[in-house]
PDB file of C-alpha atoms in Angstrom:
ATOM      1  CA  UNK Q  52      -5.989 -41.348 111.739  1.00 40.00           C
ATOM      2  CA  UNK Q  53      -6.917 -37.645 111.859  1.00 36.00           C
ATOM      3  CA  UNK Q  54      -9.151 -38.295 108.380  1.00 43.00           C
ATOM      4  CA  UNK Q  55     -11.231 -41.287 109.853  1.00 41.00           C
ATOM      5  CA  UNK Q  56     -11.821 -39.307 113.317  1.00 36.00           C
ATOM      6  CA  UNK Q  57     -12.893 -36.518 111.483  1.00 40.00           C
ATOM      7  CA  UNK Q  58     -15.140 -38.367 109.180  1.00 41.00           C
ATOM      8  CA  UNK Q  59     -16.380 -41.011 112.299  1.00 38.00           C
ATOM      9  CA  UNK Q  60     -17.623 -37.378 114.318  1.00 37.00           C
ATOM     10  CA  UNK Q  61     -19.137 -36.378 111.072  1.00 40.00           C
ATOM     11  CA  UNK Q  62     -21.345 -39.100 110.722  1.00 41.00           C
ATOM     12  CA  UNK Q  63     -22.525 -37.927 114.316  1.00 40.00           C
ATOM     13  CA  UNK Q  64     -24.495 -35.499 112.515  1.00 43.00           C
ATOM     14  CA  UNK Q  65     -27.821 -37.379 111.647  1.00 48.00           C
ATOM     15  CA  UNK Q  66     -28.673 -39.691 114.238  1.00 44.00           C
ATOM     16  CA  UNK Q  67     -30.969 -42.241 114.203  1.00 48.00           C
ATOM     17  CA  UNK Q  68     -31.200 -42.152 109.964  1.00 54.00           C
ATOM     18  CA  UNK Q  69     -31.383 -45.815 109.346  1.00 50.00           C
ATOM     19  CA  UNK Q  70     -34.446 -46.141 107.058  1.00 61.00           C
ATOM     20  CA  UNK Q  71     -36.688 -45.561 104.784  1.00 63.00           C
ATOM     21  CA  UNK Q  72     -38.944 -44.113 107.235  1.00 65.00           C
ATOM     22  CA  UNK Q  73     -36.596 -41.778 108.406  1.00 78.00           C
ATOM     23  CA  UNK Q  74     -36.116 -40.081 105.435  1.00 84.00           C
ATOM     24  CA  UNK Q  75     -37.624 -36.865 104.743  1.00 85.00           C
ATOM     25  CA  UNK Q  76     -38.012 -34.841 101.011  1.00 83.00           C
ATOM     26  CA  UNK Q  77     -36.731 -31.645 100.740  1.00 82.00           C
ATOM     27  CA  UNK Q  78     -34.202 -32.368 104.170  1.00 87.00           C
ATOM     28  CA  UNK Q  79     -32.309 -36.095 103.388  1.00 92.00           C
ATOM     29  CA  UNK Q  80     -32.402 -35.398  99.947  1.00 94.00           C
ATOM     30  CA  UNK Q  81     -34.421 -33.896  96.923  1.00 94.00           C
ATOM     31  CA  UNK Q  82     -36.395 -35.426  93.546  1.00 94.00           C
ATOM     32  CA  UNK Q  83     -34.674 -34.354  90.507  1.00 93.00           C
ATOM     33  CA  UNK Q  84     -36.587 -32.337  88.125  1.00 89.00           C
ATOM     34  CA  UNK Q  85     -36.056 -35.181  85.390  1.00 88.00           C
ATOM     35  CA  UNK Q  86     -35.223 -38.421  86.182  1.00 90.00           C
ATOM     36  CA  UNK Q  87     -31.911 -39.420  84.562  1.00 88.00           C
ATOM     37  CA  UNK Q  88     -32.098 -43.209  82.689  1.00 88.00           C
ATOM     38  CA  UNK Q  89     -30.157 -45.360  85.001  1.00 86.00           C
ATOM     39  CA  UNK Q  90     -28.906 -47.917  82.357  1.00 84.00           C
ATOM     40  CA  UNK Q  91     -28.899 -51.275  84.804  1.00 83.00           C
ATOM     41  CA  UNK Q  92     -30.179 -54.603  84.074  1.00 84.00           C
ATOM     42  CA  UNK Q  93     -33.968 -55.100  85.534  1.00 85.00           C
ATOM     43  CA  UNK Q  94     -34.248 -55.427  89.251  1.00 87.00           C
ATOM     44  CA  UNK Q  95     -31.317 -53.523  90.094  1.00 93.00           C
ATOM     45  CA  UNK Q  96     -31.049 -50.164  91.598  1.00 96.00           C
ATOM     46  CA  UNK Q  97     -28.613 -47.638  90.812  1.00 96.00           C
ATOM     47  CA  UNK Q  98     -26.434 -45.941  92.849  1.00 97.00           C
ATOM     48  CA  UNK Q  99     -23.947 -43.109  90.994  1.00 97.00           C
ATOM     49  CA  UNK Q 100     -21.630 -40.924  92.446  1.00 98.00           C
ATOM     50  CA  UNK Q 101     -20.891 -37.277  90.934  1.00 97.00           C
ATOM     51  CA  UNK Q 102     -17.336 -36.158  91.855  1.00 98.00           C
ATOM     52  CA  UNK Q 103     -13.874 -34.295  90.721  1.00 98.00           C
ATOM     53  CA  UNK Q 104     -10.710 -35.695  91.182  1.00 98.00           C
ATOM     54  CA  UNK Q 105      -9.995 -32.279  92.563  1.00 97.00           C
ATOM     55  CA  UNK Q 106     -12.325 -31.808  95.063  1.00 97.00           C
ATOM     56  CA  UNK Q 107     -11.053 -32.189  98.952  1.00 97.00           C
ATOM     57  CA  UNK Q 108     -14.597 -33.601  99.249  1.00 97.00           C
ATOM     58  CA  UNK Q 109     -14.919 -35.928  97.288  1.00 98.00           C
ATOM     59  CA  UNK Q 110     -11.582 -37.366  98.130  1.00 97.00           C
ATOM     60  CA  UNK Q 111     -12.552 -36.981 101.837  1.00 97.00           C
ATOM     61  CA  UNK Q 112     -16.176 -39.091 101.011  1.00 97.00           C
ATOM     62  CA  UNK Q 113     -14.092 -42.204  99.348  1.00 95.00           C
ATOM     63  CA  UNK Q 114     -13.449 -43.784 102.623  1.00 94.00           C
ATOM     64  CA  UNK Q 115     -16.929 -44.025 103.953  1.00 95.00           C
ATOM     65  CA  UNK Q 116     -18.368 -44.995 100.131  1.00 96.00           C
ATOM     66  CA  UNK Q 117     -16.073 -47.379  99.508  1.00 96.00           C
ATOM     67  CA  UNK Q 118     -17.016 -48.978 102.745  1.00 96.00           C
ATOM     68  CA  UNK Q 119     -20.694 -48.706 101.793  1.00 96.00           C
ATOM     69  CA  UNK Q 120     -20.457 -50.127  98.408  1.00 96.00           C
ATOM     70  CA  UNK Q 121     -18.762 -53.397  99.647  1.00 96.00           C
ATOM     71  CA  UNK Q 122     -21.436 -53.827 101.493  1.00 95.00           C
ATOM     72  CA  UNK Q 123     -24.085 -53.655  98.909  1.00 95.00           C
ATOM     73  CA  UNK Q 124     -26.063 -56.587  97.873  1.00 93.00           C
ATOM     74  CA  UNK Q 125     -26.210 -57.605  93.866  1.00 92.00           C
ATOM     75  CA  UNK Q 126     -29.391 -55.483  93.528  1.00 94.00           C
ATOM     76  CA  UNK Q 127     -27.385 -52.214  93.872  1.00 96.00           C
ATOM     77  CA  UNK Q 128     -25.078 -51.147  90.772  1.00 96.00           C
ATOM     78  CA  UNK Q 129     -22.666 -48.685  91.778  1.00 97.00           C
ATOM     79  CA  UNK Q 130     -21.192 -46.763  89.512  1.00 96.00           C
ATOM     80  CA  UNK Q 131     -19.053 -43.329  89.107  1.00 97.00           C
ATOM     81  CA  UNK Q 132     -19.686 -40.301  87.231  1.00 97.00           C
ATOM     82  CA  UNK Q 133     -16.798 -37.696  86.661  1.00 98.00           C
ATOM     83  CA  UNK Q 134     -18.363 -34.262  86.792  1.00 97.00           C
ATOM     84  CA  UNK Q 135     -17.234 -31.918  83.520  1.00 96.00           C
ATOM     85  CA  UNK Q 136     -17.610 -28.140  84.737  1.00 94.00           C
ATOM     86  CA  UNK Q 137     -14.898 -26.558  82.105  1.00 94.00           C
ATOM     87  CA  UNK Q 138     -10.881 -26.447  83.012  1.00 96.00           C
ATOM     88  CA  UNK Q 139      -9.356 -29.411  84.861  1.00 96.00           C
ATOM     89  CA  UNK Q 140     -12.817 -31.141  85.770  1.00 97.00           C
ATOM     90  CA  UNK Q 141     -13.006 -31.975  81.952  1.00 97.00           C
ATOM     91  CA  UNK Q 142      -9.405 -32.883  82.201  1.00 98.00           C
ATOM     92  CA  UNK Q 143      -9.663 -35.077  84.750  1.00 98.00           C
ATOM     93  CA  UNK Q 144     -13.041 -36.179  83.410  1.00 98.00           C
ATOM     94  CA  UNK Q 145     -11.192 -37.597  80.236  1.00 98.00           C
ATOM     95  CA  UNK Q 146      -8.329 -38.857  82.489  1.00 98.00           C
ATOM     96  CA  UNK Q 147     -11.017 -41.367  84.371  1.00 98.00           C
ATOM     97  CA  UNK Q 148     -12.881 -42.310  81.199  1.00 98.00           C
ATOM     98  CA  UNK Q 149      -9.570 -42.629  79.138  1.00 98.00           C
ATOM     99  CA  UNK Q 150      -8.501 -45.247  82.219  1.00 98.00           C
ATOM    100  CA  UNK Q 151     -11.744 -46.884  82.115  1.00 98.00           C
ATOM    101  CA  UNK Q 152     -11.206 -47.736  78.777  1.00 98.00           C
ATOM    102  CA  UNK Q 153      -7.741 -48.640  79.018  1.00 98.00           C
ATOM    103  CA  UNK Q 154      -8.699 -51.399  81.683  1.00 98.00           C
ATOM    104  CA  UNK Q 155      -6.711 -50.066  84.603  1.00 98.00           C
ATOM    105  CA  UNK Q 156      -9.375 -47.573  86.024  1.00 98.00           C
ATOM    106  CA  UNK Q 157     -10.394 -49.650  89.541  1.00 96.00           C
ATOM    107  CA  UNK Q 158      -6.405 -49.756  89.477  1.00 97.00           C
ATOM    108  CA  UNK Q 159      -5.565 -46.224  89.186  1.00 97.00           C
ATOM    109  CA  UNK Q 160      -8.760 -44.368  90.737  1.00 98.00           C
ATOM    110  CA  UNK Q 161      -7.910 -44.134  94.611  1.00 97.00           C
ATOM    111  CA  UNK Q 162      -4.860 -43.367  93.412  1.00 98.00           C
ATOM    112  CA  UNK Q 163      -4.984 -40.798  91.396  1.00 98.00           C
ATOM    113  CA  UNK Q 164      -6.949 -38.967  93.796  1.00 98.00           C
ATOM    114  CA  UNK Q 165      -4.173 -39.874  96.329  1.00 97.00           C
ATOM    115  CA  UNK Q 166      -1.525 -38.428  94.244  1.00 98.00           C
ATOM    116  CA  UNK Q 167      -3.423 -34.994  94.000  1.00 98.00           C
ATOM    117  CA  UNK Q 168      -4.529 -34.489  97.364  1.00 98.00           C
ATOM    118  CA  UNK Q 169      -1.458 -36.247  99.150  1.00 97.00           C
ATOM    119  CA  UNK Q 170       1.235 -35.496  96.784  1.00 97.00           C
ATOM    120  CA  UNK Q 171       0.375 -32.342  95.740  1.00 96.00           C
ATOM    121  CA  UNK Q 172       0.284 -33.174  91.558  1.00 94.00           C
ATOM    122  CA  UNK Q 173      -2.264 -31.295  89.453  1.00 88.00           C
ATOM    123  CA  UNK Q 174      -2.291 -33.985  87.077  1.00 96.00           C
ATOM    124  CA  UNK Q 175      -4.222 -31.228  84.800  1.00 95.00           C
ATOM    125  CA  UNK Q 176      -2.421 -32.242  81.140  1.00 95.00           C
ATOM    126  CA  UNK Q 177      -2.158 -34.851  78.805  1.00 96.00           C
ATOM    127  CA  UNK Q 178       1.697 -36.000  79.742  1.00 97.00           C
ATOM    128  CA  UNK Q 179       1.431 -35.599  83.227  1.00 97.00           C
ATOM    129  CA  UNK Q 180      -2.006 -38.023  83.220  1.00 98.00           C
ATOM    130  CA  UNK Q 181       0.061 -40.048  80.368  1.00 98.00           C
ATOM    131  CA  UNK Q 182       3.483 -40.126  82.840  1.00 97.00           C
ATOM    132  CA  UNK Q 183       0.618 -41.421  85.739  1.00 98.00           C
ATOM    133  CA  UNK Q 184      -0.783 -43.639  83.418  1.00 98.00           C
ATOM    134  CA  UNK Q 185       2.588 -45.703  82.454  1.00 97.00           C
ATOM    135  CA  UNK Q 186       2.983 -46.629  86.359  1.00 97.00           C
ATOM    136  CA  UNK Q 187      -0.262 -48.830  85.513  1.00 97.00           C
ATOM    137  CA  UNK Q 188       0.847 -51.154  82.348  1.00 96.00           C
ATOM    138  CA  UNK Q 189       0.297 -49.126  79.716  1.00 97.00           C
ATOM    139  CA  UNK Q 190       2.445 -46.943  77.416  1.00 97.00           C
ATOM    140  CA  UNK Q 191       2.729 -42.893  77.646  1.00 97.00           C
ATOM    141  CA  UNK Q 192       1.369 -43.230  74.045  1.00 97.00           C
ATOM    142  CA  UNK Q 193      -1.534 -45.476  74.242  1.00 98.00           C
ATOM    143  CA  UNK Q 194      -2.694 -43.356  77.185  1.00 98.00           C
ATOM    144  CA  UNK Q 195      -2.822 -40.115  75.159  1.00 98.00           C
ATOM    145  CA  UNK Q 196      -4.177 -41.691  71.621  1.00 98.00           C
ATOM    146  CA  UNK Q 197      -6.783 -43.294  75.252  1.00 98.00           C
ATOM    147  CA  UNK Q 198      -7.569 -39.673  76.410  1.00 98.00           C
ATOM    148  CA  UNK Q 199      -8.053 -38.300  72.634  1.00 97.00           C
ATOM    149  CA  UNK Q 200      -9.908 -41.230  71.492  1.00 98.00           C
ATOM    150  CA  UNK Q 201     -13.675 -40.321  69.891  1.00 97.00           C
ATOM    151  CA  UNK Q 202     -15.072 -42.833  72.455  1.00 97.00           C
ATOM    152  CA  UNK Q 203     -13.487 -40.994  75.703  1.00 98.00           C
ATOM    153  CA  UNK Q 204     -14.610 -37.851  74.064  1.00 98.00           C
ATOM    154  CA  UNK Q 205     -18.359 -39.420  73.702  1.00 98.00           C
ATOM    155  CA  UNK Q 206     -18.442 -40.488  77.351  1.00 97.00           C
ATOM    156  CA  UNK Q 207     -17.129 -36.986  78.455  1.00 98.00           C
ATOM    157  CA  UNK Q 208     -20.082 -35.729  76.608  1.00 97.00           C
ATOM    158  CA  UNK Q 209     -22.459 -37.696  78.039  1.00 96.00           C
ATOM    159  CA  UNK Q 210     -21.716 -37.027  81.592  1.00 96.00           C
ATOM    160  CA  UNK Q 211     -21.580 -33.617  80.427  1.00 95.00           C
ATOM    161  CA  UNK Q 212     -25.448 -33.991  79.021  1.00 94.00           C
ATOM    162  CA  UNK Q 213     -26.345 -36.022  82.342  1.00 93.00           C
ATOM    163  CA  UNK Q 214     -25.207 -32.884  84.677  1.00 92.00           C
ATOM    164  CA  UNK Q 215     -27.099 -30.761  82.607  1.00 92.00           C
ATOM    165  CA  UNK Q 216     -30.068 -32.324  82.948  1.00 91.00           C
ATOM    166  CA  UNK Q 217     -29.229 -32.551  86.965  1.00 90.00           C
ATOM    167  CA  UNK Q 218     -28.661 -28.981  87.053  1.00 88.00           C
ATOM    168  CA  UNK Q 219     -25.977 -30.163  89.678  1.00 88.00           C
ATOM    169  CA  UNK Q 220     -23.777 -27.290  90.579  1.00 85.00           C
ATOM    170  CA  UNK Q 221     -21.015 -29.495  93.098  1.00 91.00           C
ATOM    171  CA  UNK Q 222     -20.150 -32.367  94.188  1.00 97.00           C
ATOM    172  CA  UNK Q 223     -19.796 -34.858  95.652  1.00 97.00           C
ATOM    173  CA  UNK Q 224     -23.159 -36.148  94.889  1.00 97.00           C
ATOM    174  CA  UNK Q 225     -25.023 -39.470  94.859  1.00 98.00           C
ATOM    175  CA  UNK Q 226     -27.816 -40.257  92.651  1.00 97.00           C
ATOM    176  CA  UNK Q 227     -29.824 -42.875  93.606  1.00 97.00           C
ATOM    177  CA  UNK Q 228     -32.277 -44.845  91.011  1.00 96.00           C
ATOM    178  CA  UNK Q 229     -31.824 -41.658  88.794  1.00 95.00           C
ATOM    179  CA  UNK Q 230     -34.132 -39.374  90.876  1.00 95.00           C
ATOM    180  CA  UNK Q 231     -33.390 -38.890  94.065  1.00 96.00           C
ATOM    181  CA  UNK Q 232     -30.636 -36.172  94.801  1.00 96.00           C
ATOM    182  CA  UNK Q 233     -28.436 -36.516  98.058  1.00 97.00           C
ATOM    183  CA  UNK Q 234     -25.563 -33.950  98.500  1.00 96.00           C
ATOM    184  CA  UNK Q 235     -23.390 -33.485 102.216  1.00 95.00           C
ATOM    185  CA  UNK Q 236     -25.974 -30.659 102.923  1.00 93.00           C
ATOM    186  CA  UNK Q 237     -28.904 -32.561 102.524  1.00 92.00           C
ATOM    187  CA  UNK Q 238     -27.375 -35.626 104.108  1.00 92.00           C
ATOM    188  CA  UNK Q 239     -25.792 -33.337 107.151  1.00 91.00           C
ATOM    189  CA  UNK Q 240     -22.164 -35.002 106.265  1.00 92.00           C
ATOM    190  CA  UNK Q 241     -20.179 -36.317 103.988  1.00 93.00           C
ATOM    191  CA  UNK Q 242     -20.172 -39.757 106.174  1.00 90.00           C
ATOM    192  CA  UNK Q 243     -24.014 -39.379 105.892  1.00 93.00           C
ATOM    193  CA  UNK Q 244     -24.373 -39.705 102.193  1.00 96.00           C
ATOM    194  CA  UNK Q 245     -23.905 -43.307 102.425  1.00 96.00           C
ATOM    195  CA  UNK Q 246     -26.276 -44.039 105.001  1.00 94.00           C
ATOM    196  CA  UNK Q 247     -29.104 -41.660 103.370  1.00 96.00           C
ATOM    197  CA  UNK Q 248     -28.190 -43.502  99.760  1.00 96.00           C
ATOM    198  CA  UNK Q 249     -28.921 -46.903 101.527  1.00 95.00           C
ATOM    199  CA  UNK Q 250     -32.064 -45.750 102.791  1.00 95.00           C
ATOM    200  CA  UNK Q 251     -33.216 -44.475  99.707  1.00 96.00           C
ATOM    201  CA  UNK Q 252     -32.240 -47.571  98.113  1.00 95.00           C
ATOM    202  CA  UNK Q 253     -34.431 -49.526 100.971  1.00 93.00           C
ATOM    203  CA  UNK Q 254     -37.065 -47.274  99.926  1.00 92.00           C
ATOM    204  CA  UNK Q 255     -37.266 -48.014  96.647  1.00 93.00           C
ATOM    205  CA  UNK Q 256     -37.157 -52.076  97.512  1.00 91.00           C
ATOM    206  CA  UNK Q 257     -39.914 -51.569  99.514  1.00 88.00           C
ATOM    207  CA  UNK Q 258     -41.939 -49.451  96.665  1.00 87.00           C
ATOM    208  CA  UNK Q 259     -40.973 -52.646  94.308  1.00 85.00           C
ATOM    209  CA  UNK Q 260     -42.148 -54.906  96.979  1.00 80.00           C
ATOM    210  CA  UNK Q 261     -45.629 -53.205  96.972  1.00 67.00           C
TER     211      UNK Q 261
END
């Protein structure tokens, strides 16, 4: 109750930021220096989130994002981006991709962040992730040949490439259509970032719509 009070005064923080013309560069969000590829069928828009299982933040902006994305019409592909900045963000950046490709990552993901910001587990090695893993159908084993697979290893390089080229130095962030930057500073809130993402996104419908 405490978490949705906190997060419903956030959201107090921007008022009136509802569209596209609201928006301003430089204050709602910025233009990254290289626009990342967005990978989405034609028409759609992208919408990616940059987080860390360990980050109070991020779990703290779940809530409000997953309530956002629901909303979403087809045009908007949501996706999430684990954020690899050494120690346990690579570890936990191999724990999402490794559940991703074991099928049981929609599953275990608001979970897993449950169980270290609730429960107080680090879930920072291979057999605890593994021991996590097994409440979800799958074998201790085939989760740890899953997190030291070459294709879990390729994705964590990727993302690790993609932050690079970001030059993103926290999170939570959302990236919207691969070029436009919005972080709780630039939004004013964590409860913000939605509401600035969905303008951007009207933005860019309207830019389509010439």
């Amino acid at each position: 109750m405490l978490k949705s009070l906190m997060l419903v005064l956030a959201g107090l923080a921007l008022p009136g930021l509802a569209s596209a013309q609201s928006l301003v560069e430089g204050e709602h969000y910025e233009v990254l220096p290289e626009p990342l590829e967005t990978r989405v069928e034609e028409g759609q828009i992208a919408v990616t989130e940059a987080f860390w299982y360990g980050c109070p933040h991020c779990y703290n902006l779940e809530e409000p994002l997953n309530d956002w994305v629901a909303e979403q019409p087809e045009d908007v592909s949501f996706r999430r981006m684990p954020a690899t900045m050494g120690g346990d963000w690579n570890t936990h950046a191999f724990a999402f991709y490794a559940a991703q490709q074991l099928g049981i990552l929609d599953d275990l993901h608001d979970d897993f962040f449950h169980a270290i910001h609730e429960e107080g587990r680090s879930l920072n090695d291979p057999d605890a992730i593994a021991a996590f893993f097994s409440d979800y159908g799958v074998s201790e084993e085939d989760a740890k040949e899953a997190l030291g697979s070459f294709g879990v290893k390729g994705e964590v390089n990727q993302a690790h490439a993609r932050m690079r080229q970001m030059r993103l130095m926290g999170v939570p962030a959302l990236i919207v259509d691969g070029r436009y930057l919005v972080t709780p500073s630039s939004a004013g809130s964590l409860a913000n970032m939605p509401q600035v993402a969905g303008a951007l996104v009207e933005k860019i419908r309207t830019e389509r719509d010439g």
